[in-house]
Coordinates of C-alpha atoms in Angstrom, one line a residue:
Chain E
X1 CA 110.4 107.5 142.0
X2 CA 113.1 106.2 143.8
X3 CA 112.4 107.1 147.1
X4 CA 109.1 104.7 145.9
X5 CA 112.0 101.7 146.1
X6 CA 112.6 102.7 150.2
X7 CA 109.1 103.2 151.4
X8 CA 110.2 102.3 154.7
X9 CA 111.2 106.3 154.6
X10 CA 107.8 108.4 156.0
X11 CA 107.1 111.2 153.3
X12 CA 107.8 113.9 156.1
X13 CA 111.5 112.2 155.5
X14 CA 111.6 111.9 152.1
X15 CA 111.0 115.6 151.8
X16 CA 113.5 116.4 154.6
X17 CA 115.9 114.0 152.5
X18 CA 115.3 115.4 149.2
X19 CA 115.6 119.6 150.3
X20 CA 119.1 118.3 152.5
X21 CA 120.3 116.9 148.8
X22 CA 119.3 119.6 146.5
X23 CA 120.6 122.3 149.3
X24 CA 124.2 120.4 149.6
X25 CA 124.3 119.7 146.0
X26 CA 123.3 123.8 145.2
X27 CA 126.0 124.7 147.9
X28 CA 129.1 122.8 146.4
X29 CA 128.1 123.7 142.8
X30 CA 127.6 127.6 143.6
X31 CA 130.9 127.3 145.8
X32 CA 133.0 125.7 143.4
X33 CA 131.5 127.0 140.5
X34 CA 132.4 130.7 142.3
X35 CA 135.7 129.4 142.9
X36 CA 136.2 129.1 139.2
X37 CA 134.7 131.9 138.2
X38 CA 136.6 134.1 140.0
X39 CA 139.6 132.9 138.8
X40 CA 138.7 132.3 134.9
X41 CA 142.4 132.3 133.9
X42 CA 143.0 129.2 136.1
X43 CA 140.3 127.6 134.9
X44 CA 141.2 128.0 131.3
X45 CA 144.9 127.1 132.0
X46 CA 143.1 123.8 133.9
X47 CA 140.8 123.4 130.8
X48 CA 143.8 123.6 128.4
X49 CA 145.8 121.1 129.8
X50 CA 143.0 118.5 128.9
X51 CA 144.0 119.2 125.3
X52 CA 140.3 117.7 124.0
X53 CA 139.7 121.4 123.0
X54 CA 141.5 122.7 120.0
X55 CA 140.3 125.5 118.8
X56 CA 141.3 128.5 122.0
X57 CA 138.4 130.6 121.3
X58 CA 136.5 127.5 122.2
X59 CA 138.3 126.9 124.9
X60 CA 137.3 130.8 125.5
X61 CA 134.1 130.4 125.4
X62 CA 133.5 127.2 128.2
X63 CA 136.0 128.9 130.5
X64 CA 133.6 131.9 130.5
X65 CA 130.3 130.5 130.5
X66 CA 130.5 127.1 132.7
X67 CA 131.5 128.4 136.0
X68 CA 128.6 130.6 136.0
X69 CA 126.3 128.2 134.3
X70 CA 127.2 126.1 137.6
X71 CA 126.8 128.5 139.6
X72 CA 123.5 129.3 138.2
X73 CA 122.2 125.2 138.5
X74 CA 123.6 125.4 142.2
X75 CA 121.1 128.7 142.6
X76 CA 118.3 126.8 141.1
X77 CA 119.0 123.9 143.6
X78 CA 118.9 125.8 146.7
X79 CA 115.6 127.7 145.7
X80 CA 114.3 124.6 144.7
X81 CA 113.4 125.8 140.9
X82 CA 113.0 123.0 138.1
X83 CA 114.9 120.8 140.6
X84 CA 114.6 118.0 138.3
X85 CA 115.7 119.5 135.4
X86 CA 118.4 120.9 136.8
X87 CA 119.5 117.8 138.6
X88 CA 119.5 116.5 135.2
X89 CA 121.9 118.7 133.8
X90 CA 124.1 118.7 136.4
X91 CA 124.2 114.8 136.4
X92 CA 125.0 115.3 132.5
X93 CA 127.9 117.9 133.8
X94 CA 129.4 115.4 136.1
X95 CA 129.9 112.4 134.2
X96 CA 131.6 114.3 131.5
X97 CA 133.8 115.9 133.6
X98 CA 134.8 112.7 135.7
X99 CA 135.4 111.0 132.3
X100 CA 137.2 113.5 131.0
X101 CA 139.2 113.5 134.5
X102 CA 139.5 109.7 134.8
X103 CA 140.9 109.8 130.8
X104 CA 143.9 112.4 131.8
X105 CA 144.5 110.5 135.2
X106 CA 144.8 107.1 133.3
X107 CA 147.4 109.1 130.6
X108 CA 149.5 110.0 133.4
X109 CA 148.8 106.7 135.1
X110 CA 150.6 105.2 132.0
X111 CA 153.0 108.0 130.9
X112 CA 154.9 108.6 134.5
X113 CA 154.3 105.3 136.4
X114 CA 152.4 107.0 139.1
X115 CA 149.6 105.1 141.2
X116 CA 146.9 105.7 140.0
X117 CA 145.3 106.1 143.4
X118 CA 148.4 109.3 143.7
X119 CA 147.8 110.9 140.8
X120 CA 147.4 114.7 141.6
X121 CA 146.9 117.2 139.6
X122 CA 144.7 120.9 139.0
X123 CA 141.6 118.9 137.3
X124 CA 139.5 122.4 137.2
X125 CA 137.0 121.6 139.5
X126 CA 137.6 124.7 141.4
X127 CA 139.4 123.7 144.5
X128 CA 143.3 123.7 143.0
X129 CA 145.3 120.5 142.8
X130 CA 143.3 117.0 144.0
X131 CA 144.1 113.7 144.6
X132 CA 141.9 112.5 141.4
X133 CA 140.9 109.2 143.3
X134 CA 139.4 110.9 145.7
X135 CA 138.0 113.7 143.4
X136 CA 136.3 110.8 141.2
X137 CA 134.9 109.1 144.2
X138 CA 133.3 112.9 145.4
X139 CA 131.5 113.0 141.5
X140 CA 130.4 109.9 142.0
X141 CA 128.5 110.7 145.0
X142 CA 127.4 113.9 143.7
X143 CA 126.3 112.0 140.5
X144 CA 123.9 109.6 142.8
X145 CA 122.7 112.8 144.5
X146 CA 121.7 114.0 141.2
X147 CA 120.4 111.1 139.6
X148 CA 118.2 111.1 143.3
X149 CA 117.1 114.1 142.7
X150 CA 116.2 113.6 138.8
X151 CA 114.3 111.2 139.5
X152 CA 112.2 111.9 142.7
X153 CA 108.8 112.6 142.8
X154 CA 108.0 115.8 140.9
X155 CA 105.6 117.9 143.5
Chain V
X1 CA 106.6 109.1 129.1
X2 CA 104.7 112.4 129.8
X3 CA 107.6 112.2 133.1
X4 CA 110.3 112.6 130.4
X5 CA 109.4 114.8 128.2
X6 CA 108.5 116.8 131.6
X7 CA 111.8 116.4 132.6
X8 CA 113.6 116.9 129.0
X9 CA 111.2 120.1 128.9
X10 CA 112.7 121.1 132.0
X11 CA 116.4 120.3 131.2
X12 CA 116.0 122.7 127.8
X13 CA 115.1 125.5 129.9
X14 CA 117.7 125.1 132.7
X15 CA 120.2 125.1 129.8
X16 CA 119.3 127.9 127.8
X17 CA 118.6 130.1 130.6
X18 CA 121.6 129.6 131.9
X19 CA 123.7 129.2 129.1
X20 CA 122.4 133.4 128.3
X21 CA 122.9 134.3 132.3
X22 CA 126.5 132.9 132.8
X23 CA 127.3 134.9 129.3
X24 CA 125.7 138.2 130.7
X25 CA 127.6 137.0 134.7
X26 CA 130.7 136.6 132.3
X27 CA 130.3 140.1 130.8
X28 CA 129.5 141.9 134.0
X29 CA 132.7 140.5 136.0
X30 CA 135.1 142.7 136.2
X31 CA 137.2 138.9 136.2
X32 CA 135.6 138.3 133.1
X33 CA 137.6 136.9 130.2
X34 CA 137.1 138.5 126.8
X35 CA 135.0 136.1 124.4
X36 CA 136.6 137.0 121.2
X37 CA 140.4 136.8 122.3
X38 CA 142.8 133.9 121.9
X39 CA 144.6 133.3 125.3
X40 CA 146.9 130.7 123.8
X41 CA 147.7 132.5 120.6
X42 CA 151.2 131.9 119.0
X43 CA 153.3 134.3 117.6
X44 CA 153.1 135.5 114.0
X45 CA 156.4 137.0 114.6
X46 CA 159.9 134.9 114.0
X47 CA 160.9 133.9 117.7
X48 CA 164.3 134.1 119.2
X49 CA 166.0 131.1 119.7
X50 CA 169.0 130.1 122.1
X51 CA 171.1 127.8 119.4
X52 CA 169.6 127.0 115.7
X53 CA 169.7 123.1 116.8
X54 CA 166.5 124.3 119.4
X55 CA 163.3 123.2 118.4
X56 CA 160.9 125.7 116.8
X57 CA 157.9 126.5 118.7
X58 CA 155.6 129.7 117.6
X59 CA 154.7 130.1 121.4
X60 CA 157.9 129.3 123.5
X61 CA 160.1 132.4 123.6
X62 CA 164.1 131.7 124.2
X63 CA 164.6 130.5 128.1
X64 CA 167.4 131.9 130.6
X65 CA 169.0 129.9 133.2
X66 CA 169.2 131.0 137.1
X67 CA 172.4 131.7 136.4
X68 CA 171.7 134.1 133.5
X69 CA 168.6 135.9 135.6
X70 CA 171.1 136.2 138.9
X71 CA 173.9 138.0 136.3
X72 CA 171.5 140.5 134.6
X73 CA 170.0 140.9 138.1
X74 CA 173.2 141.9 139.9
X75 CA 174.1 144.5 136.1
X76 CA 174.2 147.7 136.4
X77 CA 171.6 148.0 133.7
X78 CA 168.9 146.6 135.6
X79 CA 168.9 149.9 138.3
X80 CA 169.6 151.6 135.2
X81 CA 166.4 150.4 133.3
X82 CA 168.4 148.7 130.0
X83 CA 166.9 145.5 131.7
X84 CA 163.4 144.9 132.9
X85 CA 161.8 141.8 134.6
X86 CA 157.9 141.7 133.6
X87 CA 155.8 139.0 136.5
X88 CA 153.4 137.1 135.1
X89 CA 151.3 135.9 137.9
X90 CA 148.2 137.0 139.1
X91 CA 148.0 139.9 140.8
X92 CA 147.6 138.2 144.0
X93 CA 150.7 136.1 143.5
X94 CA 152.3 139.3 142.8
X95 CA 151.8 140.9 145.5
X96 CA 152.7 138.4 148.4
X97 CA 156.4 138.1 146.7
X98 CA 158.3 138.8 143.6
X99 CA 161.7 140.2 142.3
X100 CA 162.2 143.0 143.4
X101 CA 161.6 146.4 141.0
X102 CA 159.8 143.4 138.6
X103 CA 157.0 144.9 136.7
X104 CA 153.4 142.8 136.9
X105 CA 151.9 141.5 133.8
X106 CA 149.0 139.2 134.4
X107 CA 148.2 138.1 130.7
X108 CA 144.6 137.3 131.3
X109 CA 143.9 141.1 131.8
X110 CA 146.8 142.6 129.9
X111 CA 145.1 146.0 129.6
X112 CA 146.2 147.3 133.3
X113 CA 149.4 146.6 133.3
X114 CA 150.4 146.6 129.7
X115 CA 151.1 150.4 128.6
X116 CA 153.2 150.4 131.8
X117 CA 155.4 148.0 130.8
X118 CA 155.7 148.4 127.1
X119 CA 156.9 152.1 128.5
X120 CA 159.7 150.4 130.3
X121 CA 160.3 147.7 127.5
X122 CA 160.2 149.6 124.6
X123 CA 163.6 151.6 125.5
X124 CA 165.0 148.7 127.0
X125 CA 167.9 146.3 126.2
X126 CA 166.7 143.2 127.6
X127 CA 163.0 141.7 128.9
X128 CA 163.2 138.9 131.3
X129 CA 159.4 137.5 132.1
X130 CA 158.6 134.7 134.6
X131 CA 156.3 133.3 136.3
X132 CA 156.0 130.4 138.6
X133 CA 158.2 128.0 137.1
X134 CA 157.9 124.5 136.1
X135 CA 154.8 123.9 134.1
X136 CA 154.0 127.4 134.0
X137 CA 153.5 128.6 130.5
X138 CA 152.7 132.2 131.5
X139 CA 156.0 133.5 131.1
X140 CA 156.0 132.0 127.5
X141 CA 152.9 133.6 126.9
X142 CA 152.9 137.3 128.3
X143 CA 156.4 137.4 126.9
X144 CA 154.3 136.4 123.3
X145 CA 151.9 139.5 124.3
X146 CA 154.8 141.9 125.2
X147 CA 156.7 140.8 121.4
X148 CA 153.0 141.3 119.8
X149 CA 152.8 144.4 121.3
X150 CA 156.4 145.9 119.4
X151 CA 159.2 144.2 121.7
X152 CA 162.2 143.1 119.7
X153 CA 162.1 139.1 119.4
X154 CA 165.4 138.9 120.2
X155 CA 165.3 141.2 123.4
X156 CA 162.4 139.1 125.2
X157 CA 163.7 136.2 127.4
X158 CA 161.9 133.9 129.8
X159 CA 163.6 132.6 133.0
X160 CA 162.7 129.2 133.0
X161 CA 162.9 128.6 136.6
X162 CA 160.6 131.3 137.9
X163 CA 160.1 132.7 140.9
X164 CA 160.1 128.5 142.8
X165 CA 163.9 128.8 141.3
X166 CA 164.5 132.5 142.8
X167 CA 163.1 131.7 145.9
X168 CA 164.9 128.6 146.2
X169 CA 167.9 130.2 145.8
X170 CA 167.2 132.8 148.6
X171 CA 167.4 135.8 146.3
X172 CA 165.7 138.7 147.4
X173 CA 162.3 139.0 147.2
X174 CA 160.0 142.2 147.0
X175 CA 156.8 142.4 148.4
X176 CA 153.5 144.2 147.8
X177 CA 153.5 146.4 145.0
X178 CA 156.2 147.3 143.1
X179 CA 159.1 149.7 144.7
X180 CA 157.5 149.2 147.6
X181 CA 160.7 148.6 149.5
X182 CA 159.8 145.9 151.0
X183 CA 162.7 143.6 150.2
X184 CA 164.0 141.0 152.1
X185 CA 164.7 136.8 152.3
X186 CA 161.4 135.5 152.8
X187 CA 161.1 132.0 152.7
X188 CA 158.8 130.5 150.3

């Protein structure tokens, strides 16, 4: 539907487009989502510091299944399987997490005086400490990818 | 409208699917984390405390200074075995650098490393765990495990500074596994 809005692009390139997005979107979420789980106990440490979960068997719970459940949506991406629906959920997946990033950034913002544009920390996204700036302006690209991909022609 | 409920349709599956798969990837890992246990649990035994004017907390166990960790270091008992130092980190972190004769305790995955060093806790006069320092809360909590696990209260300490502090100090650092020998002043 989308590509409808540019149809300057040939259909040859708007397939070519839409398998280069679903196979860089299924890369980074299998990478990152291996990243994390491989390292559960740094991603519940991560988790924990958002302090939005209280109960820790909670907490348990989405540090055990969400790495893999990204892992599996970035699997479904690169093999091209309910690419829409997948799309869809990792869309969902990303603007929680960058408002839930953006929300702990703008606490900092205001408790230690920090830039905001400097704020660093371990956000749990699988690659260690990030400049959240720069981490919100990666999900937000990733989010249009997705939101591309959700709603692209279903073949 | 059919093009939603397609997609919602499509969604539902993605989610249940792999809601079950990452549960059955999360059981099969051998980095898997244990579904029914608390990783942040607080003690439900009365904590030491370095002065009765320090506030209670049920998970932060009584902190020792570098200077403190340097002394008990440098005693007698710690060749002896009366003290033991437990590291907290990941095994990983472990193994590039820690104090030297320090036993590993990786809380996430207690159940290697645990009977090893209840076996040298147990008998001993004083338990100092760290881990990397600063906003690390490892330390607080392995020391939590070790005090569930029978360890005297008042006979489990956590060196506040870590291994950034030692290794900031130039202290000698051990590396690989433990008694390896390799000791020396490696940088950080």
């Amino acid at each position: 539907m989308i590509f409808a809005v540019f149809p300057v692009f040939p259909s040859a390139g708007r397939r070519v487009t839409g398998w280069a997005a679903r196979c860089v979107l299924g890369v980074c979420f299998v990478y990152l989502g291996l990243n994390k789980a491989l390292n559960p106990g740094d991603f519940l440490k991560a988790v924990h510091e958002y302090g939005i979960v209280k109960q820790s068997l909670h907490l348990t719970w989405i540090a055990a299944v969400l790495p893999w459940f990204e892992v599996f949506c970035g699997v479904l991406l690169l093999m091209g399987i309910w690419v829409r629906g997948t799309a869809f959920s990792v869309l969902g997946m990303l603007l929680f997490f960058s408002a839930l990033v953006l929300h702990r950034a703008l606490r900092l913002h205001e408790a230690s005086g920090i830039p905001f544009w400097e704020i660093r920390f371990d956000c749990g996204c699988g690659n260690g400490p990030v400049l959240v700036g720069r981490k919100l302006v990666e999900n937000t690209v990733w989010a249009a990818v997705s939101l591309a991909l959700v709603l692209s022609r279903k073949r | 409208m059919v093009c939603v409920m397609s997609l919602f349709l499509e969604t539902a599956k993605v989610l249940v699917i792999g809601l079950a798969v990452a549960l059955l990837a999360n059981q099969l890992s051998p980095k898997g984390l244990m579904l029914g246990r608390d990783y942040f649990k607080e003690s439900t035994r009365p904590l030491a405390r370095k002065s009765p004017s320090e506030p209670s907390s049920s998970h932060r166990v009584a902190e020792l200074s570098n200077e403190q960790v340097w002394s008990l270091f440098q005693d007698p008992g710690y060749r002896e075995g009366r003290i033991v130092f437990v590291d907290a980190r990941k095994e990983s972190f472990f193994l590039e650098g820690h104090i030297p004769d320090a036993y590993p305790l990786d809380r996430f995955y207690p159940e290697k490393d645990l009977p090893a060093v209840l076996v040298a806790g147990l008998p001993a006069e004083r338990v100092v765990v760290y881990c990397a320092g600063g906003m690390c809360e490892d330390s607080h909590y392995a020391a939590l495990q070790l005090i569930e696990a029978g360890l005297e209260p008042s006979r489990v300490q956590v060196y506040a500074g870590g291994i950034t502090d030692w290794r900031s100090h130039s202290w000698p650092i051990e590396r690989g596994v433990r008694g390896s020998g390799l000791i020396g002043h490696f940088p950080p």
